[in-house]
Coordinates of C-alpha atoms in Angstrom, one line a residue:
Chain R
M850 CA 0.0 0.0 0.0
N851 CA 1.4 3.3 -1.0
F852 CA 0.3 5.9 1.5
A853 CA 1.4 8.8 -0.6
S854 CA -1.7 8.1 -2.8
F855 CA -3.9 9.1 0.1
Y856 CA -2.3 12.4 1.1
P857 CA -5.3 14.4 -0.2
E858 CA -7.7 12.4 2.0
M859 CA -5.3 12.7 5.0
V860 CA -5.1 16.4 4.5
L861 CA -8.9 16.6 4.6
L862 CA -9.1 14.4 7.8
V863 CA -6.4 16.4 9.6
G864 CA -8.0 19.7 8.6
A865 CA -11.5 18.5 9.7
C866 CA -10.2 17.5 13.1
I867 CA -8.3 20.8 13.6
I868 CA -11.5 22.7 12.7
L869 CA -13.6 20.7 15.1
L870 CA -11.1 21.4 17.9
L871 CA -11.0 25.1 17.1
S872 CA -14.8 25.4 17.0
V873 CA -14.9 24.6 20.7
F874 CA -13.2 28.0 21.5
K875 CA -14.9 31.3 21.3
F876 CA -13.1 34.0 19.4
A877 CA -13.8 36.9 17.1
L878 CA -15.2 36.1 13.6
R879 CA -15.2 32.4 14.5
K880 CA -17.6 31.5 11.8
Y881 CA -15.5 33.1 9.1
V882 CA -12.2 31.8 10.4
L883 CA -13.6 28.2 10.4
G884 CA -15.1 28.5 7.0
L885 CA -11.9 30.0 5.6
L886 CA -9.9 27.2 7.2
A887 CA -12.2 24.6 5.6
I888 CA -11.8 26.1 2.2
L889 CA -8.1 26.3 2.7
T890 CA -8.0 22.6 3.6
V891 CA -9.9 21.7 0.5
V892 CA -7.6 23.8 -1.7
I893 CA -4.5 22.3 -0.1
S894 CA -5.9 18.8 -0.6
F895 CA -6.6 19.6 -4.3
I896 CA -3.1 21.0 -4.8
V897 CA -1.6 18.0 -3.1
M898 CA -3.6 15.7 -5.4
Q899 CA -2.3 17.5 -8.4
A900 CA 1.3 18.1 -7.3
V901 CA 2.8 15.4 -5.1
P902 CA 4.7 13.0 -7.4
G903 CA 4.1 9.3 -7.0
I904 CA 0.5 10.0 -6.1
R905 CA -0.9 8.1 -9.1
E906 CA 0.7 4.8 -8.4
P907 CA -1.5 1.8 -7.8
A908 CA -2.4 1.5 -4.2
G909 CA -3.0 -2.2 -3.5
N910 CA -6.0 -4.3 -4.1
L911 CA -8.5 -2.1 -2.3
F912 CA -8.2 1.0 -4.3
V913 CA -7.5 1.9 -7.9
Q914 CA -6.2 5.2 -8.9
N915 CA -6.4 6.4 -12.5
D916 CA -7.5 9.4 -14.4
F917 CA -11.2 8.4 -13.9
S918 CA -11.1 8.2 -10.2
N919 CA -8.8 11.2 -9.9
F920 CA -11.3 13.3 -12.0
A921 CA -14.0 12.3 -9.6
R922 CA -11.9 13.1 -6.6
G923 CA -11.0 16.5 -8.0
L924 CA -14.7 17.2 -8.8
L925 CA -15.7 16.3 -5.3
L926 CA -13.2 18.8 -3.9
V927 CA -14.2 21.5 -6.4
I928 CA -17.9 21.3 -5.6
S929 CA -17.3 21.4 -1.9
V930 CA -15.9 24.9 -2.1
P931 CA -19.1 26.7 -3.2
I932 CA -21.1 24.7 -0.6
L933 CA -18.6 25.7 2.1
I934 CA -18.9 29.3 1.0
S935 CA -22.7 29.4 1.1
S936 CA -22.7 27.5 4.4
L937 CA -21.4 30.8 6.0
D938 CA -25.0 32.0 5.7
M939 CA -26.4 29.2 7.7
F940 CA -25.6 30.0 11.3
N941 CA -25.3 33.1 13.3
D942 CA -21.9 33.9 14.7
A943 CA -22.6 32.7 18.3
S944 CA -23.6 29.3 17.1
K945 CA -21.1 26.4 17.4
R946 CA -22.7 24.7 14.5
Q947 CA -20.4 26.2 11.8
G948 CA -17.5 24.0 12.9
E949 CA -19.7 21.0 13.1
F950 CA -21.1 21.5 9.6
V951 CA -17.6 21.9 8.2
F952 CA -16.3 18.9 10.0
L953 CA -19.1 16.6 8.9
M954 CA -18.9 17.8 5.4
L955 CA -15.1 17.3 5.1
I956 CA -15.4 13.8 6.6
S957 CA -18.2 13.0 4.1
V958 CA -16.1 14.3 1.2
T959 CA -13.2 12.1 2.5
G960 CA -15.5 9.0 2.4
L961 CA -16.7 9.8 -1.0
M962 CA -13.1 10.3 -2.3
L963 CA -12.3 6.9 -1.0
L964 CA -15.5 5.5 -2.5
V965 CA -14.7 6.7 -6.0
Q966 CA -11.4 5.0 -5.9
S967 CA -12.6 1.7 -4.5
S968 CA -12.2 -1.5 -6.4
H969 CA -13.0 -3.9 -3.6
M970 CA -16.2 -4.6 -1.7
L971 CA -14.6 -3.7 1.6
S972 CA -13.5 -0.2 0.5
L973 CA -16.9 0.2 -1.2
Y974 CA -18.8 -0.5 2.0
L975 CA -16.4 1.6 4.1
G976 CA -16.6 4.5 1.6
I977 CA -20.4 4.4 1.6
E978 CA -20.7 4.4 5.4
L979 CA -18.0 7.0 5.9
S980 CA -19.8 9.3 3.5
S981 CA -23.3 8.7 4.6
I982 CA -23.1 8.7 8.4
P983 CA -22.1 12.4 8.4
L984 CA -24.8 13.1 5.8
Y985 CA -27.5 12.0 8.3
M986 CA -26.2 14.5 10.8
L987 CA -25.9 17.2 8.1
A988 CA -29.6 16.8 7.3
G989 CA -30.4 17.6 10.9
L990 CA -28.1 20.5 11.7
K991 CA -30.7 23.2 11.9
S992 CA -31.9 22.1 15.3
H993 CA -34.7 24.5 15.9
N994 CA -36.6 23.5 12.8
P995 CA -39.0 20.6 13.7
K996 CA -39.1 19.4 10.1
S997 CA -35.4 19.0 10.2
K998 CA -35.7 16.5 13.1
E999 CA -38.2 14.4 11.3
A1000 CA -36.1 14.5 8.1
V1001 CA -33.0 13.3 9.9
V1002 CA -34.7 10.4 11.6
K1003 CA -36.3 9.3 8.3
Y1004 CA -33.1 9.7 6.4
F1005 CA -31.2 7.8 9.0
L1006 CA -33.6 4.8 9.3
L1007 CA -33.9 4.4 5.5
G1008 CA -30.2 4.9 5.0
A1009 CA -29.2 2.4 7.6
F1010 CA -31.7 0.0 6.1
A1011 CA -30.1 0.5 2.7
S1012 CA -26.6 0.0 3.9
A1013 CA -27.6 -3.2 5.7
M1014 CA -29.0 -4.4 2.4
T1015 CA -25.7 -3.5 0.7
I1016 CA -23.6 -5.5 3.2
Y1017 CA -25.9 -8.5 3.0
G1018 CA -25.7 -8.4 -0.8
I1019 CA -21.9 -8.3 -0.5
S1020 CA -22.0 -11.4 1.8
L1021 CA -24.3 -13.2 -0.7
I1022 CA -21.9 -12.5 -3.6
Y1023 CA -19.1 -13.7 -1.4
T1024 CA -20.8 -17.0 -0.5
T1025 CA -20.2 -18.4 -4.0
A1026 CA -17.7 -16.1 -5.7
G1027 CA -15.4 -16.2 -2.6
T1028 CA -13.8 -12.9 -3.2
F1029 CA -14.3 -9.2 -2.6
S1030 CA -12.0 -7.7 -5.2
F1031 CA -13.7 -6.4 -8.4
V1032 CA -10.9 -7.8 -10.6
E1033 CA -11.3 -11.3 -9.2
L1034 CA -15.1 -11.1 -9.3
F1035 CA -14.7 -10.7 -13.1
N1036 CA -13.6 -14.4 -13.3
N1037 CA -15.3 -15.8 -10.2
I1038 CA -18.9 -14.7 -10.8
K1039 CA -20.7 -17.8 -12.1
G1040 CA -24.2 -16.4 -12.1
T1041 CA -25.7 -18.5 -9.3
P1042 CA -29.0 -17.4 -7.8
L1043 CA -27.2 -16.3 -4.6
E1044 CA -24.9 -14.0 -6.6
M1045 CA -27.8 -12.6 -8.5
A1046 CA -29.7 -11.8 -5.3
G1047 CA -26.6 -10.3 -3.9
F1048 CA -26.1 -8.0 -6.9
I1049 CA -29.7 -6.9 -6.5
F1050 CA -29.2 -6.0 -2.8
V1051 CA -26.0 -4.1 -3.6
L1052 CA -27.7 -2.2 -6.4
A1053 CA -30.6 -1.5 -4.0
G1054 CA -28.2 0.0 -1.5
L1055 CA -26.5 2.1 -4.1
S1056 CA -29.8 3.2 -5.7
F1057 CA -30.8 4.5 -2.3
K1058 CA -27.7 6.7 -2.2
I1059 CA -28.5 8.2 -5.6
A1060 CA -32.3 8.4 -4.8
A1061 CA -33.3 6.3 -7.8
V1062 CA -36.8 4.7 -8.1
P1063 CA -37.8 2.5 -6.3
F1064 CA -35.6 3.7 -3.5
H1065 CA -36.3 7.4 -3.9
F1066 CA -39.0 7.9 -1.2
W1067 CA -36.7 9.5 1.3
A1068 CA -35.6 12.3 -1.1
P1069 CA -38.6 14.7 -1.2
D1070 CA -38.9 14.6 2.6
V1071 CA -35.2 15.0 3.3
Y1072 CA -34.8 17.7 0.7
E1073 CA -37.8 19.6 2.2
G1074 CA -36.8 19.1 5.8
S1075 CA -33.1 19.8 5.7
P1076 CA -31.4 23.2 5.6
P1077 CA -31.0 24.1 1.9
I1078 CA -27.2 24.2 1.9
S1079 CA -27.1 20.7 3.4
T1080 CA -29.5 19.6 0.7
A1081 CA -27.2 21.0 -2.0
F1082 CA -24.5 18.7 -0.6
I1083 CA -26.8 15.7 -0.1
S1084 CA -28.3 16.0 -3.6
V1085 CA -25.0 16.2 -5.3
A1086 CA -22.0 14.6 -3.6
P1087 CA -23.3 11.0 -2.9
K1088 CA -24.6 10.8 -6.4
I1089 CA -21.1 11.4 -7.8
G1090 CA -19.6 8.8 -5.5
A1091 CA -22.2 6.1 -6.2
L1092 CA -22.3 6.6 -10.0
I1093 CA -18.5 6.4 -10.3
V1094 CA -18.2 3.3 -8.1
L1095 CA -21.2 1.6 -9.9
S1096 CA -19.6 2.2 -13.3
R1097 CA -16.3 0.9 -12.1
F1098 CA -18.0 -2.2 -10.5
I1099 CA -19.7 -3.0 -13.8
S1100 CA -16.7 -2.3 -16.1
M1101 CA -14.2 -4.2 -13.8
G1102 CA -16.3 -6.8 -12.1
I1103 CA -18.9 -8.1 -14.5
N1104 CA -17.7 -10.4 -17.2
P1105 CA -20.3 -10.3 -20.0
A1106 CA -19.0 -13.6 -21.5
A1107 CA -19.0 -15.6 -18.3
S1108 CA -22.7 -15.8 -17.5
D1109 CA -25.6 -14.7 -19.7
N1110 CA -28.0 -14.7 -16.8
F1111 CA -25.9 -12.5 -14.6
A1112 CA -25.0 -10.0 -17.3
N1113 CA -28.6 -9.8 -18.4
L1114 CA -29.7 -9.2 -14.9
V1115 CA -27.2 -6.4 -14.5
K1116 CA -28.2 -4.8 -17.8
W1117 CA -31.9 -4.9 -17.4
S1118 CA -32.1 -4.0 -13.7
I1119 CA -30.1 -0.8 -14.3
A1120 CA -32.0 0.0 -17.5
A1121 CA -35.3 -0.4 -15.6
I1122 CA -34.1 1.8 -12.7
S1123 CA -33.0 4.4 -15.2
A1124 CA -36.3 4.4 -17.2
L1125 CA -38.5 4.3 -14.0
S1126 CA -36.5 7.1 -12.3
M1127 CA -36.8 9.6 -15.1
T1128 CA -40.5 8.9 -15.8
Y1129 CA -41.6 8.8 -12.2
G1130 CA -39.5 11.9 -11.2
N1131 CA -40.8 14.0 -14.0
L1132 CA -44.5 13.0 -13.8
T1133 CA -44.6 13.5 -10.0
A1134 CA -42.7 16.8 -10.1
I1135 CA -45.4 18.5 -12.2
W1136 CA -47.9 18.3 -9.4
Q1137 CA -45.7 19.7 -6.6
T1138 CA -46.1 23.2 -5.3
E1139 CA -43.1 23.3 -2.9
V1140 CA -40.0 24.2 -4.9
K1141 CA -37.8 22.0 -2.7
R1142 CA -40.0 19.0 -3.5
I1143 CA -40.0 19.9 -7.2
M1144 CA -36.2 19.9 -7.1
A1145 CA -36.2 16.6 -5.2
Y1146 CA -38.3 15.0 -7.9
S1147 CA -36.3 16.7 -10.6
S1148 CA -33.2 15.2 -9.1
I1149 CA -34.8 11.8 -9.2
A1150 CA -35.4 12.4 -12.9
Q1151 CA -31.9 13.7 -13.5
I1152 CA -30.4 10.5 -11.9
G1153 CA -32.4 8.6 -14.5
Y1154 CA -30.7 10.4 -17.3
M1155 CA -27.3 9.9 -15.6
L1156 CA -27.9 6.2 -15.2
I1157 CA -28.1 5.9 -19.0
G1158 CA -24.4 6.2 -19.0
I1159 CA -24.1 3.2 -16.7
V1160 CA -26.6 1.3 -18.8
V1161 CA -24.3 2.0 -21.8
I1162 CA -21.4 0.6 -19.9
A1163 CA -23.4 -2.5 -18.9
F1164 CA -24.7 -3.1 -22.4
S1165 CA -21.6 -2.8 -24.5
P1166 CA -18.4 -4.7 -23.9
E1167 CA -16.4 -2.5 -26.4
A1168 CA -14.0 -0.2 -24.7
V1169 CA -14.7 2.7 -27.0
I1170 CA -18.5 2.8 -26.3
R1171 CA -17.8 2.3 -22.6
S1172 CA -15.6 5.3 -22.4
E1173 CA -18.2 7.2 -24.3
G1174 CA -20.7 6.3 -21.6
A1175 CA -18.2 7.3 -18.9
R1176 CA -17.6 10.6 -20.7
G1177 CA -21.4 11.3 -20.6
I1178 CA -21.6 10.5 -16.9
L1179 CA -18.6 12.7 -16.0
M1180 CA -19.9 15.7 -18.0
Y1181 CA -23.5 15.3 -16.7
V1182 CA -22.4 14.9 -13.1
T1183 CA -20.2 18.1 -13.4
A1184 CA -23.0 20.1 -14.9
Y1185 CA -25.6 18.7 -12.5
A1186 CA -23.4 19.6 -9.5
L1187 CA -23.1 23.2 -10.6
M1188 CA -26.8 23.6 -11.4
N1189 CA -28.1 22.0 -8.2
I1190 CA -25.7 24.0 -6.0
A1191 CA -27.0 27.2 -7.7
V1192 CA -30.6 26.2 -7.4
F1193 CA -30.3 25.3 -3.7
S1194 CA -28.4 28.5 -3.0
V1195 CA -31.2 30.5 -4.5
I1196 CA -33.7 28.5 -2.4
K1197 CA -31.6 29.3 0.6
V1198 CA -31.8 33.1 -0.1
V1199 CA -35.5 33.0 -0.9
E1200 CA -36.2 31.1 2.3
A1201 CA -34.2 33.6 4.3
R1202 CA -35.8 36.7 2.7
R1203 CA -39.4 35.6 2.1
G1204 CA -39.8 32.9 4.8
G1205 CA -40.7 30.0 2.7
T1206 CA -40.1 28.2 -0.6
T1207 CA -43.5 27.3 -2.1
L1208 CA -44.2 28.5 -5.7
N1209 CA -46.1 31.5 -4.1
H1210 CA -42.9 32.6 -2.5
F1211 CA -41.2 32.7 -5.9
K1212 CA -43.9 34.9 -7.4
G1213 CA -42.5 38.1 -8.7
L1214 CA -38.9 37.4 -7.7
S1215 CA -37.6 39.1 -10.8
K1216 CA -39.1 42.4 -9.5
T1217 CA -37.5 42.3 -6.0
D1218 CA -34.4 40.3 -6.7
P1219 CA -33.6 40.3 -10.5
G1220 CA -30.1 38.8 -10.1
L1221 CA -31.5 35.9 -8.0
A1222 CA -34.3 35.2 -10.5
L1223 CA -31.8 35.3 -13.4
A1224 CA -29.5 32.8 -11.6
M1225 CA -32.4 30.5 -10.9
T1226 CA -33.6 30.7 -14.5
V1227 CA -30.1 29.9 -15.9
S1228 CA -29.8 26.9 -13.7
L1229 CA -33.3 25.6 -14.5
V1230 CA -32.7 26.1 -18.2
S1231 CA -29.5 24.2 -17.9
L1232 CA -31.3 21.4 -15.9
L1233 CA -33.8 21.2 -18.8
G1234 CA -30.9 21.0 -21.3
I1235 CA -31.4 24.0 -23.5
P1236 CA -28.3 24.9 -25.6
F1237 CA -25.8 26.1 -24.7
A1238 CA -25.9 25.7 -21.0
A1239 CA -23.8 22.9 -19.3
G1240 CA -26.7 20.6 -18.9
F1241 CA -27.2 20.5 -22.6
F1242 CA -23.7 19.2 -23.2
G1243 CA -24.1 16.6 -20.5
K1244 CA -27.4 15.4 -22.1
L1245 CA -25.8 15.5 -25.5
L1246 CA -22.9 13.3 -24.5
I1247 CA -25.1 10.8 -22.6
F1248 CA -27.7 10.5 -25.4
T1249 CA -25.0 10.0 -28.1
A1250 CA -23.4 7.3 -25.9
G1251 CA -26.9 5.7 -25.6
V1252 CA -27.3 5.8 -29.4
S1253 CA -23.9 4.3 -30.0
A1254 CA -24.7 1.5 -27.7
G1255 CA -28.0 0.9 -29.6
L1256 CA -30.3 1.9 -26.7
Y1257 CA -32.7 3.8 -28.9
W1258 CA -35.8 3.1 -26.7
L1259 CA -34.0 4.5 -23.6
V1260 CA -32.8 7.6 -25.4
V1261 CA -36.2 8.3 -26.9
L1262 CA -37.8 7.9 -23.4
A1263 CA -35.2 10.3 -22.0
V1264 CA -35.9 12.9 -24.7
I1265 CA -39.7 12.7 -24.1
N1266 CA -39.0 13.1 -20.4
S1267 CA -36.9 16.2 -21.0
A1268 CA -39.8 17.7 -22.8
I1269 CA -42.1 16.8 -19.9
S1270 CA -39.7 18.4 -17.5
A1271 CA -40.1 21.7 -19.3
F1272 CA -43.5 22.0 -17.6
Y1273 CA -42.3 22.3 -14.1
Y1274 CA -39.0 24.1 -14.8
F1275 CA -40.8 26.8 -16.8
G1276 CA -43.5 26.8 -14.2
I1277 CA -41.0 28.1 -11.7
V1278 CA -39.7 30.6 -14.2
K1279 CA -43.2 31.8 -15.0
N1280 CA -43.9 32.4 -11.4
M1281 CA -40.7 34.4 -11.0
Y1282 CA -41.2 36.6 -14.1
F1283 CA -44.8 36.9 -15.0
E1284 CA -46.7 36.9 -11.7
A1285 CA -47.2 39.7 -9.3
P1286 CA -45.4 39.2 -5.9
D1287 CA -47.7 37.5 -3.3
Q1288 CA -48.3 40.1 -0.6
E1289 CA -48.7 37.4 2.0
C1290 CA -45.1 36.2 1.3
L1291 CA -43.6 39.7 0.9
R1292 CA -44.7 40.7 4.3
T1293 CA -42.0 38.5 5.9
E1294 CA -39.3 39.8 3.6
T1295 CA -36.3 41.0 5.5
K1296 CA -33.9 43.7 4.3
P1297 CA -31.6 42.2 1.7
G1298 CA -28.1 42.3 3.0
F1299 CA -25.0 40.7 1.7
S1300 CA -25.5 36.9 1.3
F1301 CA -22.9 34.3 0.5
A1302 CA -25.5 32.0 -0.9
Y1303 CA -26.4 34.8 -3.4
L1304 CA -22.8 35.0 -4.4
V1305 CA -22.5 31.3 -4.9
A1306 CA -25.7 31.1 -6.9
V1307 CA -24.5 33.8 -9.3
I1308 CA -21.0 32.2 -9.6
C1309 CA -22.4 28.7 -10.2
S1310 CA -25.0 29.9 -12.7
V1311 CA -22.3 31.8 -14.7
L1312 CA -20.1 28.7 -14.6
T1313 CA -23.1 26.7 -15.8
L1314 CA -23.2 28.9 -18.9
V1315 CA -19.5 28.9 -19.4
I1316 CA -18.3 25.4 -18.6
G1317 CA -19.9 23.7 -21.6
L1318 CA -18.0 26.0 -24.0
L1319 CA -14.5 25.4 -22.5
P1320 CA -12.6 22.9 -24.6
W1321 CA -10.2 21.9 -21.8
I1322 CA -13.0 20.3 -19.8
Y1323 CA -13.7 18.0 -22.7
Q1324 CA -10.1 17.0 -23.0
L1325 CA -10.0 16.4 -19.2
I1326 CA -13.1 14.3 -19.4
A1327 CA -12.0 12.4 -22.5
K1328 CA -8.7 11.6 -20.8
A1329 CA -10.4 10.5 -17.6
S1330 CA -13.0 8.3 -19.3
E1331 CA -10.5 6.4 -21.3
S1332 CA -9.0 4.9 -18.1
L1333 CA -12.4 3.7 -16.8
Chain M
M186 CA -20.5 -25.2 2.4
N187 CA -22.0 -24.7 5.8
Y188 CA -25.7 -24.5 4.7
L189 CA -27.2 -24.4 8.2
L190 CA -25.3 -21.3 9.1
L191 CA -26.1 -19.6 5.8
I192 CA -29.8 -20.4 6.3
L193 CA -29.6 -19.0 9.8
G194 CA -28.0 -15.9 8.5
A195 CA -30.7 -15.5 5.8
A196 CA -33.4 -16.1 8.5
I197 CA -32.0 -13.4 10.8
F198 CA -31.7 -11.0 7.9
S199 CA -35.3 -11.7 6.8
F200 CA -36.6 -11.1 10.3
G201 CA -34.7 -7.8 10.4
V202 CA -36.2 -6.8 7.0
L203 CA -39.7 -7.8 8.1
G204 CA -39.4 -6.0 11.4
A205 CA -38.0 -2.8 9.8
L206 CA -40.8 -2.7 7.3
T207 CA -43.7 -3.4 9.7
L208 CA -42.7 -1.9 13.0
R209 CA -43.5 1.7 13.7
N210 CA -41.3 2.6 16.6
A211 CA -38.0 4.1 15.6
I212 CA -35.9 2.3 18.2
R213 CA -37.4 -1.0 17.2
I214 CA -36.6 -0.3 13.6
L215 CA -33.0 0.5 14.6
M216 CA -32.8 -2.9 16.4
C217 CA -34.2 -4.7 13.3
I218 CA -31.5 -3.0 11.2
E219 CA -28.9 -4.4 13.6
L220 CA -30.4 -7.8 13.1
M221 CA -30.0 -7.4 9.3
L222 CA -26.4 -6.5 9.8
N223 CA -25.8 -9.5 12.0
G224 CA -27.4 -11.8 9.4
A225 CA -24.8 -10.5 6.9
N226 CA -22.0 -11.0 9.4
L227 CA -23.1 -14.6 10.1
T228 CA -23.1 -15.2 6.3
F229 CA -19.5 -13.9 6.0
I230 CA -18.3 -16.1 8.9
A231 CA -20.1 -19.2 7.5
T232 CA -18.5 -18.7 4.1
A233 CA -15.1 -17.8 5.4
S234 CA -14.8 -20.9 7.5
Q235 CA -14.9 -23.0 4.3
L236 CA -12.3 -21.0 2.4
P237 CA -8.5 -21.4 2.6
D238 CA -8.0 -17.8 3.6
P239 CA -10.7 -16.7 6.1
G240 CA -9.0 -13.6 7.2
L241 CA -10.5 -11.2 4.7
A242 CA -14.1 -12.0 5.5
Q243 CA -13.4 -11.9 9.2
S244 CA -11.9 -8.5 9.0
M245 CA -14.9 -7.4 7.0
V246 CA -17.1 -8.6 9.9
V247 CA -15.0 -6.5 12.4
F248 CA -15.4 -3.5 10.1
A249 CA -19.1 -4.1 9.8
I250 CA -19.5 -4.3 13.6
A251 CA -17.6 -1.1 14.2
I252 CA -19.5 0.7 11.5
A253 CA -22.8 -0.6 12.9
A254 CA -21.9 0.7 16.3
S255 CA -21.1 4.2 15.0
E256 CA -24.2 4.2 12.9
T257 CA -26.3 3.3 15.9
I258 CA -24.8 6.1 17.9
V259 CA -25.8 8.6 15.2
G260 CA -29.2 7.1 14.9
L261 CA -29.9 7.1 18.7
G262 CA -28.7 10.7 18.8
A263 CA -31.2 11.7 16.2
I264 CA -34.0 9.8 17.8
V265 CA -33.2 11.2 21.3
A266 CA -33.2 14.7 19.8
M267 CA -36.6 14.1 18.3
Y268 CA -37.9 12.6 21.5
R269 CA -36.8 15.7 23.5
A270 CA -38.5 18.0 21.0
K271 CA -41.7 16.1 20.6
G272 CA -42.0 13.4 23.2
W273 CA -42.6 10.5 20.8
V274 CA -40.6 8.4 18.4
T275 CA -43.3 6.4 16.5
L276 CA -43.5 6.9 12.8
E277 CA -47.3 7.3 12.6
Q278 CA -46.9 10.6 14.4
F279 CA -44.5 12.0 11.7
S280 CA -46.9 14.7 10.7
L281 CA -44.9 17.6 9.3
L282 CA -43.5 15.6 6.4
K283 CA -45.5 12.9 4.7
W284 CA -43.9 9.5 5.3

C-alpha cells in the first residue's frame, strides 16, 4: 500500500479535526475563520492531489487510482468549495454549528473520495458508510426546525436499512464467488442465484444513495426538511460517488462472457431503474407546489438520465463505447453539481428573505431580486438541457453514448422526459417573471443584506453557462473516461 | 458449504427486514436493522470458515460491527433529539413531512 496516494484524504481528515477542535473555543469572527480554514483545507488537498509525485501509483487491491477516479476526486473537492462558502450564511456567529457543519462535510467528502477509488467490496462499504453517516447529521443540523428532526430520523432509518442491504448483498456474492475484489469477481462470478440476489441487494443500496426509483421515497422529505445548503450537498455529492463506483464495478467486475443470466440481470435491472426514475420523477414533479420538493423529484429524474451512462457501460463490452458512456456520466455529473448548487443556494436566499419556498414565495422574484431570478432561470434552463448551458452538453454526451450502444428506446424515453420536465422548470420561471409578488409572502421579507449563498448562486450559474464551452474540460473528461 | 449457518444468516436478515418494514417505533426499527447487519455478518463467517483464507471476510465482519456501532450512535442521537423535541418516536406521528 502506497500511502502517498492518500495524502489528499489525509489532509482533509487532519483539517477537519483541527477545525472541530478550534470550534470549541470562542473567538472573534469564529464562523468566518472556520469557513476559511475549511476552504483552505480543500484547496490544499486539491493542490496535493495534483502536485505530489508518485501519487498516481497503484495503491494495492482495495483502491484503484487512474484518471477516472482522480477526476471524480477533483470534482468532489471542487464542488465542496461553493457549498462551504454558502454555508457561511447558515448559522449566526454565536452558534457552534459552523464548525460541526464543516467537520461533517469534510469527513463525508473524504469518504466519497475513498468510495470513488474503491475497487473492492470492503472499501466500497467503508466508503459508503464513511460518507453517509455524516450526511445523516448534516440533514439535521438546523436544530430549531422541527421538520429537520423528522427528516434526519427518516433519512437515517432508511439509509441504515439500505446499507444493511448492501452488506448482506456483498455477503451473498461472497458465498459463491469467494472474493471481494472487483478484478477477481470478473472471473469468479458464475451467475448463481445467490450472486444474482446479492447483486440486486448491492444495487438497491447504491440506488438508495442516488435516490433512484424504487428507493427514492426519502428524497422529497429529506430535501424539504433539511437546511438548503445541506440539501445542496446531499443532492450532489453522494450521487457522484455512487455513480462512479457503480460504473467501475460494472466495467471491472462483470464479465459479459461468463454468464448470460448475470450479465442480463445487470443490464436490465439498471436500465429499468433508469427508465423508471426519469419517468416517475418528471411525472410527479409536475404536481408539486413546494420548490424543494420539485427539485427533489427533478433530481430523481436527473439521476435517471445519468444512469443511461451506466446502462451503456453495462450493455456494450467494447471499450470505445464504454468510455463514451463514462464521458457522458462525468460531464453530466459536473454540470448537475453546478446547477443543483446554484438552485439550492437560490432557495436558501429566498427562504431567508421571504420565509418559505413554495411557488407562491417565488412569485415576482424578478421584481424584488432580479439577479436571483436570473441565476435560478439559468440553472433551471440548464437542468432542462437547452443549448448552450452545461446541462445541454451533458445530455448530448449521454444521449449520443446511448445511441452508439444501440439503446434507442431509452434515449427516446429520455428525450420525451426532458420535454415533460419543461412544464415544471418553466412553471417556476413563469412564477418568477410573470406573476405579481404575493403580498402574503412579501410581508415576511427581510432587508436584503450581503449573502454568501447569493454570491454562490451567481457564480455557479455563470459557470453553468461557461463550462460547456470550455474545450479543456472535454479534454480532461475524455482523458479520464479512457481509463475507466 | 455450511448451509445451516447460511440459512440461519438469511433467516436473521429476513426477520430484520420484516421488522424494519412493519414496526412503527424508531428504536425497534433500529434494532431490526442491527439484526439485518448480523445476518450479513453470520453469512460472512459461515463462508469464510470454508475458504483457505478466512482472514479477509473476518476482517470485513470486524469493520461491519464497528460501522454498525457508530451508525447506531448517530441514529440514537437523532432519535433522542426528536424525543426531546416532541415526546414521541413512533412513525405514525410524523406529521410535518408525509412518510
